[in-house]
Amino acid sequence: MDLISFIIPIYNAGKFLSACIESILHQTYENIELILIDDGSTDNSLQICQDYADRDSRIRVITKSNSGVSSSRNIGIKASHGKYISFVDSDDILDIQFSKVMQQEITQFKADCVFSNYYYLYNNRAIVKKPRIESGVYSFDDISGIIIDDRKLSGILFGSVWAALYKKDIIDKYRILFHEELRVNEDGLFNIEYCSYANLIRVCSHLNLYYYRQVNTSTSKKFSNEIATKSATETIKKKYQTSRTFSNLNEQLSARYVSEILWHILKLCGKTNIMKYKNIKNELIHLLNDETLRTSFLFINKRELNISKKIYLNLMLKKKYRLLFIVTRYIYPVLSKILPR
């Protein structure tokens, strides 16, 4: 059996870390290694990691000073020995069949990577994520026109690196790493670059093998007041502007910029942000009066938006700052559990 390397970046994840580790150790596919990278945790996360490593030889623990999830994943990639790599967030859970099924899929379809569908996990309630595309085997050309953004405020097609399986030799050959200077979209940028080198991409929208826990403690879910959308856009533009990888690069980048401003508004106005409304409003004014955003609105396919996205787009266009705040803080948390994302 081929070795699968699981890479978990960890920062103050003590509350859910054991459940995450247990879900990997109890996989029916047993030829795995588990690389735990503690990113300077100040809780009991490191002790939990060391306790598990003492009991299971498949586990390695790496410690480092706090420098972010991308840095941790890059260290994990370089330390891994597996034929395949899978990334897991420290508060999430894998289905017991994840490794077995994903390895079967990548082998059966001679693919270079596999993306599974997943659940949103709210406490003990799991809600299936609505797939963006149907199950199938795709070449990069098949998806290159929508992988950055499909013009429906959906963002990058494969926006997360978890619930996926990658070939380590492709990562090593093309030196694909996470952009450590970014705070958002680092997962999506990794996937865009990886898929551009892949011959075949297997999408398993019919399989729900990963539980994405909806909490506020994950390293990838914390709000930051720093706008990182332009830097992410510029990273993509700088890498692909002079190539022929995308026939509609500028259109996708413009639509993606609107998607990421919307994402930032959801974080800015969400309940986990303790900023005063006055400061939030000033940030909204700054965001929505941006000239790049104004021209980017033209590339959104308004007819294809669901009702919640139509509401948000309308509020953004009309610069309804207080309504954006109220809807996001008090109404969106309820609707997000009902309406497709």
PDB file of C-alpha atoms in Angstrom, residues 96-321:
ATOM      1  CA  ILE A  96     -13.028   6.538   8.677  1.00  0.00           C
ATOM      2  CA  GLN A  97     -12.928   5.548   4.974  1.00  0.00           C
ATOM      3  CA  PHE A  98     -11.300   8.788   3.755  1.00  0.00           C
ATOM      4  CA  SER A  99      -7.823   7.388   3.063  1.00  0.00           C
ATOM      5  CA  LYS A 100      -9.045   4.155   1.491  1.00  0.00           C
ATOM      6  CA  VAL A 101     -11.589   5.762  -0.815  1.00  0.00           C
ATOM      7  CA  MET A 102      -9.387   8.684  -1.877  1.00  0.00           C
ATOM      8  CA  GLN A 103      -6.481   6.354  -2.675  1.00  0.00           C
ATOM      9  CA  GLN A 104      -8.819   4.124  -4.702  1.00  0.00           C
ATOM     10  CA  GLU A 105     -10.167   7.115  -6.628  1.00  0.00           C
ATOM     11  CA  ILE A 106      -6.774   8.558  -7.518  1.00  0.00           C
ATOM     12  CA  THR A 107      -5.550   5.122  -8.629  1.00  0.00           C
ATOM     13  CA  GLN A 108      -8.643   3.964 -10.513  1.00  0.00           C
ATOM     14  CA  PHE A 109      -8.942   7.152 -12.558  1.00  0.00           C
ATOM     15  CA  LYS A 110      -5.177   7.657 -12.973  1.00  0.00           C
ATOM     16  CA  ALA A 111      -5.646  11.153 -11.590  1.00  0.00           C
ATOM     17  CA  ASP A 112      -3.062  13.530 -10.175  1.00  0.00           C
ATOM     18  CA  CYS A 113      -5.335  14.759  -7.383  1.00  0.00           C
ATOM     19  CA  VAL A 114      -8.751  14.035  -5.886  1.00  0.00           C
ATOM     20  CA  PHE A 115     -11.236  16.451  -4.332  1.00  0.00           C
ATOM     21  CA  SER A 116     -13.994  15.086  -2.097  1.00  0.00           C
ATOM     22  CA  ASN A 117     -17.145  16.880  -1.027  1.00  0.00           C
ATOM     23  CA  TYR A 118     -17.600  17.558   2.691  1.00  0.00           C
ATOM     24  CA  TYR A 119     -19.927  18.415   5.562  1.00  0.00           C
ATOM     25  CA  TYR A 120     -20.223  21.639   7.522  1.00  0.00           C
ATOM     26  CA  LEU A 121     -20.157  20.485  11.147  1.00  0.00           C
ATOM     27  CA  TYR A 122     -22.148  22.620  13.596  1.00  0.00           C
ATOM     28  CA  ASN A 123     -21.681  21.149  17.083  1.00  0.00           C
ATOM     29  CA  ASN A 124     -23.176  17.688  16.437  1.00  0.00           C
ATOM     30  CA  ARG A 125     -25.146  18.619  13.325  1.00  0.00           C
ATOM     31  CA  ALA A 126     -23.658  17.966   9.878  1.00  0.00           C
ATOM     32  CA  ILE A 127     -24.884  19.746   6.732  1.00  0.00           C
ATOM     33  CA  VAL A 128     -23.725  18.637   3.277  1.00  0.00           C
ATOM     34  CA  LYS A 129     -21.887  21.301   1.324  1.00  0.00           C
ATOM     35  CA  LYS A 130     -23.529  21.947  -2.046  1.00  0.00           C
ATOM     36  CA  PRO A 131     -21.008  20.884  -4.736  1.00  0.00           C
ATOM     37  CA  ARG A 132     -19.779  23.465  -7.238  1.00  0.00           C
ATOM     38  CA  ILE A 133     -19.296  20.960 -10.071  1.00  0.00           C
ATOM     39  CA  GLU A 134     -20.445  17.417 -10.772  1.00  0.00           C
ATOM     40  CA  SER A 135     -18.414  14.307 -10.063  1.00  0.00           C
ATOM     41  CA  GLY A 136     -16.100  13.446 -12.918  1.00  0.00           C
ATOM     42  CA  VAL A 137     -12.585  13.452 -14.289  1.00  0.00           C
ATOM     43  CA  TYR A 138     -11.431  16.799 -15.631  1.00  0.00           C
ATOM     44  CA  SER A 139      -8.421  18.127 -17.446  1.00  0.00           C
ATOM     45  CA  PHE A 140      -7.172  21.562 -16.464  1.00  0.00           C
ATOM     46  CA  ASP A 141      -8.519  22.951 -19.741  1.00  0.00           C
ATOM     47  CA  ASP A 142     -11.995  21.751 -18.727  1.00  0.00           C
ATOM     48  CA  ILE A 143     -12.020  23.947 -15.613  1.00  0.00           C
ATOM     49  CA  SER A 144      -9.535  26.717 -16.410  1.00  0.00           C
ATOM     50  CA  GLY A 145     -12.368  29.105 -17.301  1.00  0.00           C
ATOM     51  CA  ILE A 146     -13.950  28.874 -13.823  1.00  0.00           C
ATOM     52  CA  ILE A 147     -11.201  27.772 -11.433  1.00  0.00           C
ATOM     53  CA  ILE A 148     -10.389  31.320 -10.252  1.00  0.00           C
ATOM     54  CA  ASP A 149     -14.025  32.448 -10.185  1.00  0.00           C
ATOM     55  CA  ASP A 150     -17.226  31.391 -11.970  1.00  0.00           C
ATOM     56  CA  ARG A 151     -18.688  34.942 -11.851  1.00  0.00           C
ATOM     57  CA  LYS A 152     -21.292  33.836  -9.270  1.00  0.00           C
ATOM     58  CA  LEU A 153     -19.581  35.178  -6.122  1.00  0.00           C
ATOM     59  CA  SER A 154     -18.348  31.665  -5.390  1.00  0.00           C
ATOM     60  CA  GLY A 155     -14.629  32.374  -5.300  1.00  0.00           C
ATOM     61  CA  ILE A 156     -11.915  29.917  -6.264  1.00  0.00           C
ATOM     62  CA  LEU A 157     -13.317  26.568  -7.434  1.00  0.00           C
ATOM     63  CA  PHE A 158     -11.141  24.490  -5.108  1.00  0.00           C
ATOM     64  CA  GLY A 159     -10.788  26.995  -2.291  1.00  0.00           C
ATOM     65  CA  SER A 160      -9.509  24.609   0.381  1.00  0.00           C
ATOM     66  CA  VAL A 161      -6.721  22.048   0.442  1.00  0.00           C
ATOM     67  CA  TRP A 162      -8.414  19.773   2.956  1.00  0.00           C
ATOM     68  CA  ALA A 163     -10.782  17.022   1.735  1.00  0.00           C
ATOM     69  CA  ALA A 164      -8.247  16.386  -1.019  1.00  0.00           C
ATOM     70  CA  LEU A 165      -5.381  14.080  -1.966  1.00  0.00           C
ATOM     71  CA  TYR A 166      -2.279  15.223  -3.865  1.00  0.00           C
ATOM     72  CA  LYS A 167       0.745  13.517  -5.394  1.00  0.00           C
ATOM     73  CA  LYS A 168       3.913  14.535  -3.601  1.00  0.00           C
ATOM     74  CA  ASP A 169       6.080  14.092  -6.696  1.00  0.00           C
ATOM     75  CA  ILE A 170       4.117  16.801  -8.538  1.00  0.00           C
ATOM     76  CA  ILE A 171       4.447  19.154  -5.558  1.00  0.00           C
ATOM     77  CA  ASP A 172       8.194  18.497  -5.428  1.00  0.00           C
ATOM     78  CA  LYS A 173       8.792  18.617  -9.194  1.00  0.00           C
ATOM     79  CA  TYR A 174       7.141  22.002  -9.667  1.00  0.00           C
ATOM     80  CA  ARG A 175       8.077  23.360  -6.232  1.00  0.00           C
ATOM     81  CA  ILE A 176       4.484  24.108  -5.315  1.00  0.00           C
ATOM     82  CA  LEU A 177       4.284  25.696  -1.882  1.00  0.00           C
ATOM     83  CA  PHE A 178       1.878  27.913   0.041  1.00  0.00           C
ATOM     84  CA  HIS A 179       2.329  31.681  -0.184  1.00  0.00           C
ATOM     85  CA  GLU A 180       3.345  32.575   3.362  1.00  0.00           C
ATOM     86  CA  GLU A 181       2.806  36.297   2.827  1.00  0.00           C
ATOM     87  CA  LEU A 182      -0.941  35.836   2.327  1.00  0.00           C
ATOM     88  CA  ARG A 183      -3.593  35.547   5.046  1.00  0.00           C
ATOM     89  CA  VAL A 184      -6.507  34.564   2.791  1.00  0.00           C
ATOM     90  CA  ASN A 185      -6.727  32.507  -0.418  1.00  0.00           C
ATOM     91  CA  GLU A 186      -3.471  30.660   0.253  1.00  0.00           C
ATOM     92  CA  ASP A 187      -5.334  27.349  -0.159  1.00  0.00           C
ATOM     93  CA  GLY A 188      -6.954  28.409  -3.404  1.00  0.00           C
ATOM     94  CA  LEU A 189      -3.694  29.665  -4.877  1.00  0.00           C
ATOM     95  CA  PHE A 190      -2.034  26.360  -4.025  1.00  0.00           C
ATOM     96  CA  ASN A 191      -4.821  24.472  -5.815  1.00  0.00           C
ATOM     97  CA  ILE A 192      -4.750  26.699  -8.895  1.00  0.00           C
ATOM     98  CA  GLU A 193      -1.036  26.145  -9.277  1.00  0.00           C
ATOM     99  CA  TYR A 194      -1.234  22.409  -8.571  1.00  0.00           C
ATOM    100  CA  CYS A 195      -4.129  21.831 -10.980  1.00  0.00           C
ATOM    101  CA  SER A 196      -2.343  23.749 -13.743  1.00  0.00           C
ATOM    102  CA  TYR A 197       0.303  20.993 -13.693  1.00  0.00           C
ATOM    103  CA  ALA A 198      -2.145  18.095 -13.331  1.00  0.00           C
ATOM    104  CA  ASN A 199      -3.086  15.925 -16.296  1.00  0.00           C
ATOM    105  CA  LEU A 200      -6.301  14.643 -14.726  1.00  0.00           C
ATOM    106  CA  ILE A 201      -8.293  15.966 -11.770  1.00  0.00           C
ATOM    107  CA  ARG A 202     -10.798  13.659 -10.073  1.00  0.00           C
ATOM    108  CA  VAL A 203     -13.793  15.384  -8.447  1.00  0.00           C
ATOM    109  CA  CYS A 204     -15.957  13.300  -6.096  1.00  0.00           C
ATOM    110  CA  SER A 205     -18.936  15.536  -5.411  1.00  0.00           C
ATOM    111  CA  HIS A 206     -20.972  12.451  -4.490  1.00  0.00           C
ATOM    112  CA  LEU A 207     -18.648  11.557  -1.602  1.00  0.00           C
ATOM    113  CA  ASN A 208     -18.780  13.380   1.733  1.00  0.00           C
ATOM    114  CA  LEU A 209     -15.644  12.233   3.522  1.00  0.00           C
ATOM    115  CA  TYR A 210     -14.607  15.278   5.545  1.00  0.00           C
ATOM    116  CA  TYR A 211     -16.235  17.198   8.406  1.00  0.00           C
ATOM    117  CA  TYR A 212     -15.381  20.910   8.347  1.00  0.00           C
ATOM    118  CA  ARG A 213     -16.056  22.154  11.861  1.00  0.00           C
ATOM    119  CA  GLN A 214     -17.651  25.599  12.107  1.00  0.00           C
ATOM    120  CA  VAL A 215     -15.889  27.192  15.069  1.00  0.00           C
ATOM    121  CA  ASN A 216     -13.862  30.326  15.619  1.00  0.00           C
ATOM    122  CA  THR A 217     -10.653  28.743  16.907  1.00  0.00           C
ATOM    123  CA  SER A 218      -9.243  27.397  13.639  1.00  0.00           C
ATOM    124  CA  THR A 219      -6.111  29.102  12.316  1.00  0.00           C
ATOM    125  CA  SER A 220      -7.910  29.549   9.009  1.00  0.00           C
ATOM    126  CA  LYS A 221     -11.119  31.035  10.404  1.00  0.00           C
ATOM    127  CA  LYS A 222      -9.900  33.991  12.463  1.00  0.00           C
ATOM    128  CA  PHE A 223     -10.879  37.482  11.340  1.00  0.00           C
ATOM    129  CA  SER A 224      -8.118  39.824  10.317  1.00  0.00           C
ATOM    130  CA  ASN A 225      -8.640  43.482   9.605  1.00  0.00           C
ATOM    131  CA  GLU A 226      -5.876  43.295   7.025  1.00  0.00           C
ATOM    132  CA  ILE A 227      -7.125  43.354   3.422  1.00  0.00           C
ATOM    133  CA  ALA A 228      -5.301  40.585   1.603  1.00  0.00           C
ATOM    134  CA  THR A 229      -7.528  40.300  -1.466  1.00  0.00           C
ATOM    135  CA  LYS A 230      -5.535  42.577  -3.729  1.00  0.00           C
ATOM    136  CA  SER A 231      -2.272  40.852  -2.878  1.00  0.00           C
ATOM    137  CA  ALA A 232      -3.820  37.471  -3.698  1.00  0.00           C
ATOM    138  CA  THR A 233      -5.178  38.826  -6.968  1.00  0.00           C
ATOM    139  CA  GLU A 234      -1.811  40.333  -7.799  1.00  0.00           C
ATOM    140  CA  THR A 235      -0.081  37.037  -7.037  1.00  0.00           C
ATOM    141  CA  ILE A 236      -2.260  35.228  -9.573  1.00  0.00           C
ATOM    142  CA  LYS A 237      -1.927  38.029 -12.120  1.00  0.00           C
ATOM    143  CA  LYS A 238       1.843  38.198 -11.772  1.00  0.00           C
ATOM    144  CA  LYS A 239       2.216  34.450 -12.258  1.00  0.00           C
ATOM    145  CA  TYR A 240      -0.187  33.965 -15.176  1.00  0.00           C
ATOM    146  CA  GLN A 241      -0.559  37.342 -16.933  1.00  0.00           C
ATOM    147  CA  THR A 242       2.011  36.586 -19.628  1.00  0.00           C
ATOM    148  CA  SER A 243       1.100  32.916 -20.028  1.00  0.00           C
ATOM    149  CA  ARG A 244      -1.729  31.296 -21.949  1.00  0.00           C
ATOM    150  CA  THR A 245      -2.888  29.217 -19.006  1.00  0.00           C
ATOM    151  CA  PHE A 246      -6.203  31.109 -18.830  1.00  0.00           C
ATOM    152  CA  SER A 247      -8.068  32.527 -21.827  1.00  0.00           C
ATOM    153  CA  ASN A 248     -10.242  34.764 -19.616  1.00  0.00           C
ATOM    154  CA  LEU A 249      -7.828  35.633 -16.814  1.00  0.00           C
ATOM    155  CA  ASN A 250      -8.827  39.284 -16.378  1.00  0.00           C
ATOM    156  CA  GLU A 251     -12.547  38.472 -16.274  1.00  0.00           C
ATOM    157  CA  GLN A 252     -12.003  35.776 -13.638  1.00  0.00           C
ATOM    158  CA  LEU A 253      -9.756  38.016 -11.551  1.00  0.00           C
ATOM    159  CA  SER A 254     -12.307  40.830 -11.599  1.00  0.00           C
ATOM    160  CA  ALA A 255     -15.128  38.523 -10.500  1.00  0.00           C
ATOM    161  CA  ARG A 256     -12.909  36.943  -7.853  1.00  0.00           C
ATOM    162  CA  TYR A 257     -12.117  40.345  -6.414  1.00  0.00           C
ATOM    163  CA  VAL A 258     -15.824  40.971  -5.781  1.00  0.00           C
ATOM    164  CA  SER A 259     -16.123  37.505  -4.218  1.00  0.00           C
ATOM    165  CA  GLU A 260     -13.266  38.207  -1.823  1.00  0.00           C
ATOM    166  CA  ILE A 261     -14.549  41.646  -0.850  1.00  0.00           C
ATOM    167  CA  LEU A 262     -17.839  39.936   0.028  1.00  0.00           C
ATOM    168  CA  TRP A 263     -15.927  37.345   2.077  1.00  0.00           C
ATOM    169  CA  HIS A 264     -14.155  40.150   3.913  1.00  0.00           C
ATOM    170  CA  ILE A 265     -17.463  41.900   4.633  1.00  0.00           C
ATOM    171  CA  LEU A 266     -18.817  38.674   6.162  1.00  0.00           C
ATOM    172  CA  LYS A 267     -15.781  38.512   8.457  1.00  0.00           C
ATOM    173  CA  LEU A 268     -15.742  42.236   9.167  1.00  0.00           C
ATOM    174  CA  CYS A 269     -19.406  42.361  10.201  1.00  0.00           C
ATOM    175  CA  GLY A 270     -19.544  38.932  11.831  1.00  0.00           C
ATOM    176  CA  LYS A 271     -20.112  38.359  15.532  1.00  0.00           C
ATOM    177  CA  THR A 272     -16.520  37.303  16.154  1.00  0.00           C
ATOM    178  CA  ASN A 273     -15.237  40.770  15.241  1.00  0.00           C
ATOM    179  CA  ILE A 274     -15.188  42.920  18.389  1.00  0.00           C
ATOM    180  CA  MET A 275     -14.553  46.212  16.571  1.00  0.00           C
ATOM    181  CA  LYS A 276     -17.023  49.020  17.249  1.00  0.00           C
ATOM    182  CA  TYR A 277     -19.613  49.695  14.546  1.00  0.00           C
ATOM    183  CA  LYS A 278     -18.073  53.106  13.814  1.00  0.00           C
ATOM    184  CA  ASN A 279     -14.791  51.443  12.878  1.00  0.00           C
ATOM    185  CA  ILE A 280     -16.559  48.710  10.933  1.00  0.00           C
ATOM    186  CA  LYS A 281     -18.471  51.330   8.952  1.00  0.00           C
ATOM    187  CA  ASN A 282     -15.252  53.181   8.123  1.00  0.00           C
ATOM    188  CA  GLU A 283     -13.783  49.940   6.825  1.00  0.00           C
ATOM    189  CA  LEU A 284     -16.926  49.275   4.749  1.00  0.00           C
ATOM    190  CA  ILE A 285     -16.690  52.766   3.269  1.00  0.00           C
ATOM    191  CA  HIS A 286     -13.085  52.086   2.349  1.00  0.00           C
ATOM    192  CA  LEU A 287     -13.964  48.731   0.778  1.00  0.00           C
ATOM    193  CA  LEU A 288     -17.020  49.743  -1.212  1.00  0.00           C
ATOM    194  CA  ASN A 289     -15.609  52.973  -2.635  1.00  0.00           C
ATOM    195  CA  ASP A 290     -12.664  51.209  -4.187  1.00  0.00           C
ATOM    196  CA  GLU A 291     -12.355  51.895  -7.918  1.00  0.00           C
ATOM    197  CA  THR A 292     -11.219  48.345  -8.659  1.00  0.00           C
ATOM    198  CA  LEU A 293     -14.354  46.992  -7.016  1.00  0.00           C
ATOM    199  CA  ARG A 294     -16.625  49.341  -8.964  1.00  0.00           C
ATOM    200  CA  THR A 295     -15.371  48.090 -12.327  1.00  0.00           C
ATOM    201  CA  SER A 296     -15.251  44.483 -11.127  1.00  0.00           C
ATOM    202  CA  PHE A 297     -19.013  44.449 -10.456  1.00  0.00           C
ATOM    203  CA  LEU A 298     -19.525  44.396 -14.242  1.00  0.00           C
ATOM    204  CA  PHE A 299     -18.172  40.844 -14.469  1.00  0.00           C
ATOM    205  CA  ILE A 300     -20.646  39.263 -12.043  1.00  0.00           C
ATOM    206  CA  ASN A 301     -23.351  37.066 -13.594  1.00  0.00           C
ATOM    207  CA  LYS A 302     -26.221  38.516 -11.563  1.00  0.00           C
ATOM    208  CA  ARG A 303     -28.890  36.220 -13.020  1.00  0.00           C
ATOM    209  CA  GLU A 304     -27.096  33.120 -11.719  1.00  0.00           C
ATOM    210  CA  LEU A 305     -26.795  34.290  -8.111  1.00  0.00           C
ATOM    211  CA  ASN A 306     -28.838  32.682  -5.344  1.00  0.00           C
ATOM    212  CA  ILE A 307     -31.124  34.888  -3.252  1.00  0.00           C
ATOM    213  CA  SER A 308     -28.636  35.584  -0.447  1.00  0.00           C
ATOM    214  CA  LYS A 309     -25.906  36.602  -2.899  1.00  0.00           C
ATOM    215  CA  LYS A 310     -28.323  38.842  -4.805  1.00  0.00           C
ATOM    216  CA  ILE A 311     -29.188  40.598  -1.552  1.00  0.00           C
ATOM    217  CA  TYR A 312     -25.537  41.132  -0.689  1.00  0.00           C
ATOM    218  CA  LEU A 313     -24.618  42.339  -4.165  1.00  0.00           C
ATOM    219  CA  ASN A 314     -27.488  44.842  -4.094  1.00  0.00           C
ATOM    220  CA  LEU A 315     -26.436  46.150  -0.666  1.00  0.00           C
ATOM    221  CA  MET A 316     -22.833  46.451  -1.825  1.00  0.00           C
ATOM    222  CA  LEU A 317     -23.778  48.279  -5.024  1.00  0.00           C
ATOM    223  CA  LYS A 318     -25.997  50.731  -3.120  1.00  0.00           C
ATOM    224  CA  LYS A 319     -23.449  51.083  -0.298  1.00  0.00           C
ATOM    225  CA  LYS A 320     -25.934  50.264   2.451  1.00  0.00           C
ATOM    226  CA  TYR A 321     -23.404  50.053   5.255  1.00  0.00           C
TER     227      TYR A 321
END
